[in-house]
CSV table of C-alpha atoms in Angstrom, one decimal:
chain,number,residue,atom,x,y,z
A,1,MET,CA,-139.1,-155.8,-6.7
A,2,TYR,CA,-138.5,-152.5,-6.9
A,3,GLY,CA,-138.8,-151.5,-2.1
A,4,LEU,CA,-136.6,-154.7,-1.7
A,5,ALA,CA,-133.9,-153.8,-4.5
A,6,LEU,CA,-133.8,-150.3,-2.3
A,7,SER,CA,-133.6,-151.6,0.9
A,8,ILE,CA,-130.8,-153.9,0.1
A,9,ALA,CA,-128.9,-151.1,-1.6
A,10,LEU,CA,-129.7,-148.2,1.6
A,11,ALA,CA,-128.7,-151.2,4.0
A,12,ARG,CA,-125.2,-151.8,2.0
A,13,LYS,CA,-124.2,-148.5,1.4
A,14,ALA,CA,-124.8,-147.2,4.6
A,15,PRO,CA,-121.6,-146.6,7.5
A,16,LYS,CA,-120.6,-148.9,10.1
A,17,SER,CA,-120.2,-147.8,13.6
A,18,ARG,CA,-116.7,-147.6,15.1
A,19,THR,CA,-115.4,-148.0,18.4
A,20,VAL,CA,-114.7,-144.9,20.4
A,21,VAL,CA,-113.6,-144.4,23.7
A,22,LYS,CA,-113.2,-140.6,25.2
A,23,PRO,CA,-113.8,-138.5,28.1
A,24,VAL,CA,-117.9,-137.7,28.8
A,25,SER,CA,-118.0,-134.3,27.9
A,26,ARG,CA,-114.4,-133.3,27.5
A,27,GLY,CA,-115.2,-130.9,30.5
A,28,TRP,CA,-117.5,-129.3,28.9
A,29,GLY,CA,-119.7,-129.2,31.8
A,30,ASN,CA,-123.7,-129.2,32.4
A,31,ARG,CA,-123.7,-125.7,30.6
A,32,LEU,CA,-122.5,-125.9,26.9
A,33,HIS,CA,-122.9,-123.9,23.8
A,34,ILE,CA,-125.0,-125.2,21.4
A,35,LEU,CA,-125.6,-124.7,17.5
A,36,ILE,CA,-128.7,-126.0,16.2
A,37,ILE,CA,-128.7,-126.7,12.6
A,38,GLY,CA,-133.1,-126.8,11.1
A,39,ALA,CA,-134.2,-124.9,14.6
A,40,THR,CA,-137.2,-124.3,12.4
A,41,GLY,CA,-138.1,-127.5,12.1
A,42,GLY,CA,-140.8,-129.6,13.8
A,43,THR,CA,-137.8,-131.7,15.7
A,44,GLY,CA,-135.5,-128.1,15.5
A,45,ARG,CA,-138.1,-126.1,17.3
A,46,GLN,CA,-138.3,-128.6,20.3
A,47,LEU,CA,-134.4,-129.2,20.4
A,48,VAL,CA,-134.3,-125.0,21.0
A,49,ARG,CA,-136.9,-124.8,23.5
A,50,GLN,CA,-135.5,-127.7,25.4
A,51,ALA,CA,-131.8,-127.1,25.6
A,52,LEU,CA,-132.9,-123.0,26.6
A,53,GLU,CA,-134.8,-124.8,29.6
A,54,LEU,CA,-131.8,-127.0,30.6
A,55,GLY,CA,-129.7,-123.9,30.6
A,56,HIS,CA,-127.7,-124.3,27.6
A,57,GLN,CA,-126.5,-121.0,25.5
A,58,VAL,CA,-127.8,-121.5,21.5
A,59,THR,CA,-127.5,-120.3,18.3
A,60,ALA,CA,-130.4,-121.2,16.4
A,61,PHE,CA,-129.1,-121.6,12.7
A,62,VAL,CA,-131.9,-120.3,9.9
A,63,ARG,CA,-132.8,-120.0,6.9
A,64,THR,CA,-135.9,-117.7,8.4
A,65,PRO,CA,-135.4,-116.0,11.8
A,66,ALA,CA,-139.7,-115.2,11.7
A,67,ARG,CA,-140.7,-118.7,11.4
A,68,LEU,CA,-138.8,-119.5,14.9
A,69,LYS,CA,-141.1,-117.5,17.0
A,70,ILE,CA,-139.1,-118.1,20.4
A,71,GLU,CA,-137.3,-115.5,22.5
A,72,HIS,CA,-135.0,-116.2,25.7
A,73,PRO,CA,-131.8,-114.7,26.8
A,74,ASN,CA,-129.6,-117.6,26.3
A,75,LEU,CA,-130.7,-117.6,22.8
A,76,ARG,CA,-129.0,-116.4,19.5
A,77,ILE,CA,-130.6,-116.6,16.3
A,78,VAL,CA,-127.9,-116.8,13.4
A,79,LYS,CA,-130.0,-116.4,9.7
A,80,GLY,CA,-128.0,-118.4,7.3
A,81,ASN,CA,-128.0,-121.6,4.5
A,82,VAL,CA,-126.2,-124.8,5.4
A,83,LEU,CA,-125.4,-124.6,1.1
A,84,ASP,CA,-123.5,-121.2,2.4
A,85,TYR,CA,-120.3,-122.3,3.5
A,86,ALA,CA,-119.4,-119.0,5.0
A,87,SER,CA,-122.8,-118.1,7.0
A,88,LEU,CA,-122.4,-121.3,8.3
A,89,GLU,CA,-118.6,-121.1,9.6
A,90,SER,CA,-119.8,-117.3,11.4
A,91,ALA,CA,-122.7,-119.1,13.4
A,92,MET,CA,-120.0,-122.2,14.6
A,93,ARG,CA,-117.4,-120.1,16.1
A,94,GLU,CA,-117.3,-120.7,20.0
A,95,GLN,CA,-119.3,-123.7,20.0
A,96,ASN,CA,-119.3,-126.9,22.1
A,97,VAL,CA,-121.4,-129.1,19.8
A,98,VAL,CA,-123.8,-129.1,17.1
A,99,VAL,CA,-127.1,-130.9,16.9
A,100,CYS,CA,-128.3,-131.4,13.6
A,101,ALA,CA,-132.1,-131.5,12.8
A,102,LEU,CA,-131.5,-130.7,9.3
A,103,GLY,CA,-135.0,-131.6,6.6
A,104,HIS,CA,-136.4,-130.3,3.8
A,105,LYS,CA,-139.9,-130.8,1.3
A,106,ARG,CA,-137.9,-131.8,-2.0
A,107,TRP,CA,-139.1,-134.9,-2.0
A,108,PHE,CA,-140.0,-135.8,-5.2
A,109,TYR,CA,-136.4,-135.1,-7.2
A,110,PRO,CA,-132.8,-136.0,-7.1
A,111,ASN,CA,-131.0,-133.9,-4.7
A,112,LYS,CA,-128.4,-133.3,-2.0
A,113,ILE,CA,-128.8,-131.0,0.4
A,114,LEU,CA,-129.0,-133.1,3.8
A,115,SER,CA,-125.4,-134.5,2.6
A,116,GLU,CA,-123.7,-131.1,0.8
A,117,GLY,CA,-125.2,-129.2,3.9
A,118,THR,CA,-124.0,-131.9,6.5
A,119,ARG,CA,-120.3,-131.6,4.4
A,120,ASN,CA,-120.3,-127.8,5.4
A,121,ILE,CA,-121.3,-128.3,8.8
A,122,LEU,CA,-118.1,-130.7,9.4
A,123,ARG,CA,-116.0,-128.3,7.5
A,124,ALA,CA,-117.2,-125.4,10.0
A,125,MET,CA,-116.6,-127.9,12.6
A,126,LYS,CA,-113.0,-129.0,11.8
A,127,THR,CA,-112.0,-125.0,10.9
A,128,CYS,CA,-113.9,-123.8,14.1
A,129,ASP,CA,-112.6,-127.1,16.2
A,130,VAL,CA,-115.9,-128.1,17.5
A,131,PRO,CA,-115.3,-132.0,18.6
A,132,ARG,CA,-119.0,-133.3,18.7
A,133,LEU,CA,-122.0,-133.8,16.4
A,134,VAL,CA,-125.3,-135.2,17.3
A,135,CYS,CA,-127.6,-135.5,14.0
A,136,GLU,CA,-131.0,-136.6,13.2
A,137,SER,CA,-131.2,-139.7,10.5
A,138,SER,CA,-134.2,-141.9,10.5
A,139,LEU,CA,-134.6,-145.7,11.0
A,140,GLY,CA,-135.1,-147.4,7.7
A,141,ILE,CA,-131.0,-147.3,6.8
A,142,GLY,CA,-128.0,-149.6,7.2
A,143,ASN,CA,-128.8,-152.1,9.8
A,144,SER,CA,-132.2,-150.7,10.5
A,145,VAL,CA,-133.8,-151.1,7.4
A,146,GLY,CA,-136.9,-152.8,7.1
A,147,ARG,CA,-137.3,-152.0,10.8
A,148,LEU,CA,-140.1,-149.0,9.6
A,149,GLY,CA,-142.9,-151.5,9.2
A,150,LEU,CA,-144.2,-153.0,6.1
A,151,LEU,CA,-145.9,-150.0,4.8
A,152,TYR,CA,-142.8,-148.2,4.9
A,153,THR,CA,-140.4,-150.3,3.4
A,154,PHE,CA,-142.7,-150.9,0.1
A,155,PHE,CA,-144.9,-148.0,-0.2
A,156,VAL,CA,-143.8,-145.1,1.8
A,157,ILE,CA,-139.6,-145.1,1.2
A,158,PRO,CA,-139.2,-146.6,-2.1
A,159,LEU,CA,-142.1,-144.0,-3.7
A,160,ILE,CA,-142.5,-140.9,-2.2
A,161,LEU,CA,-139.0,-140.8,0.0
A,162,PRO,CA,-136.8,-142.5,-2.0
A,163,PHE,CA,-134.2,-139.4,-3.1
A,164,ILE,CA,-134.2,-138.0,0.8
A,165,PHE,CA,-133.0,-141.5,2.3
A,166,TRP,CA,-130.7,-142.0,-0.6
A,167,ASP,CA,-129.5,-138.7,0.5
A,168,LYS,CA,-129.6,-139.9,4.1
A,169,VAL,CA,-126.8,-142.6,3.5
A,170,ARG,CA,-124.6,-139.9,2.1
A,171,GLN,CA,-125.1,-137.7,5.2
A,172,GLU,CA,-124.5,-140.4,7.5
A,173,LYS,CA,-121.6,-142.1,5.7
A,174,LEU,CA,-120.4,-138.4,5.8
A,175,ILE,CA,-120.6,-138.1,9.2
A,176,ALA,CA,-119.0,-141.7,10.2
A,177,GLU,CA,-115.9,-140.8,8.1
A,178,SER,CA,-115.7,-137.7,9.2
A,179,GLY,CA,-112.7,-137.6,12.7
A,180,VAL,CA,-115.4,-135.6,14.4
A,181,ASP,CA,-117.0,-137.1,17.8
A,182,TRP,CA,-120.3,-138.2,16.5
A,183,VAL,CA,-123.5,-140.1,17.3
A,184,ILE,CA,-126.6,-140.7,14.4
A,185,VAL,CA,-129.9,-141.1,16.2
A,186,ARG,CA,-132.4,-142.7,14.2
A,187,PRO,CA,-136.0,-142.3,15.2
A,188,ALA,CA,-139.3,-143.8,14.0
A,189,VAL,CA,-141.8,-142.1,12.7
A,190,LEU,CA,-142.0,-138.5,14.1
A,191,THR,CA,-145.5,-137.0,15.4
A,192,ASN,CA,-146.2,-133.9,16.8
A,193,GLY,CA,-147.5,-135.3,20.1
A,194,ALA,CA,-146.4,-134.7,24.0
A,195,ALA,CA,-143.2,-136.4,25.1
A,196,ARG,CA,-143.9,-139.1,26.9
A,197,GLY,CA,-140.1,-139.1,28.5
A,198,SER,CA,-140.1,-142.6,28.3
A,199,TYR,CA,-139.0,-144.2,24.9
A,200,ARG,CA,-136.8,-147.3,24.2
A,201,HIS,CA,-133.3,-146.6,22.3
A,202,GLY,CA,-130.3,-148.9,20.9
A,203,PRO,CA,-129.6,-151.5,18.3
A,204,ASN,CA,-132.6,-153.4,16.8
A,205,LEU,CA,-135.4,-151.2,17.5
A,206,GLY,CA,-138.3,-151.0,15.2
A,207,ASN,CA,-140.7,-153.5,13.7
A,208,PHE,CA,-140.5,-155.2,10.3
A,209,LEU,CA,-144.4,-155.7,10.1
A,210,ARG,CA,-145.7,-152.7,12.0
A,211,THR,CA,-145.1,-148.9,12.1
A,212,ASN,CA,-143.4,-147.8,15.5
A,213,ARG,CA,-143.8,-143.7,16.4
A,214,ILE,CA,-141.9,-141.2,18.4
A,215,SER,CA,-142.7,-137.7,19.3
A,216,ARG,CA,-140.5,-135.1,18.2
A,217,ALA,CA,-140.2,-133.7,21.8
A,218,ASP,CA,-138.9,-137.2,22.9
A,219,VAL,CA,-136.5,-137.4,19.8
A,220,ALA,CA,-135.4,-134.0,21.2
A,221,ASP,CA,-134.7,-134.9,25.1
A,222,PHE,CA,-132.8,-137.7,23.8
A,223,MET,CA,-130.5,-136.0,20.7
A,224,LEU,CA,-130.0,-133.4,23.7
A,225,LYS,CA,-128.3,-136.4,26.5
A,226,GLN,CA,-125.8,-137.4,23.6
A,227,LEU,CA,-124.4,-134.1,24.2
A,228,THR,CA,-122.6,-135.3,27.4
A,229,ASP,CA,-123.1,-139.1,26.9
A,230,ASP,CA,-119.9,-141.3,25.5
A,231,THR,CA,-122.4,-144.4,25.5
A,232,TYR,CA,-123.2,-144.5,21.8
A,233,LEU,CA,-120.3,-142.1,20.2
A,234,GLY,CA,-119.6,-143.2,16.8
A,235,THR,CA,-122.7,-145.5,16.6
A,236,ALA,CA,-126.0,-144.6,14.7
A,237,VAL,CA,-128.5,-145.3,17.6
A,238,ALA,CA,-132.9,-146.1,16.9
A,239,VAL,CA,-135.0,-144.7,18.9
A,240,CYS,CA,-138.6,-145.7,19.1
A,241,TRP,CA,-141.8,-145.7,21.8
């Protein structure tokens, strides 16, 4: 009953998609200045590597620069904390887009790291006139509730990850109400496997019974494609194998 009640709450509180029609990439071209938040996480590292391979100028915003262990002439590493607005605004200047793979491991007590960090990101974007945000969230929120399978719906989320998922709801709502151009990416359960280069994306993905998965490498590939593609602008889109 608790798992069912939590699922209903996650579905009802999550933001709704909006319809947006705007020019693709706003004339940025194929080489962007990208600020990557959460660059030392599993998805974040993939975002950094793949963005550099695509020829973008990358600013990696991290708390501990030594953990990134990536060197490249197009990479700038900035030490900071998303809860420290001043450091975030400094990193935000002269960026075209923001890609957020923010995460943490403070699972077992209430916190607002994701939502408050995102609030600062959005504030800095407005101050620095950065128009687009692509943010990693998760299946299991809003119209994707239940689509991580029975194990996650009735055990993992309600017993291990309730505080993180509730904060993800707050995070998504802030993004949807922000006024920036946004895409929320909701992946299935993440793996560290190699990229397949072939995955599904769109509404109504996932499975109510079994748990779908996707590699962080493929999630990063999809997120970077959203920087210059307006197909999913203003929506929360699922991605899985």
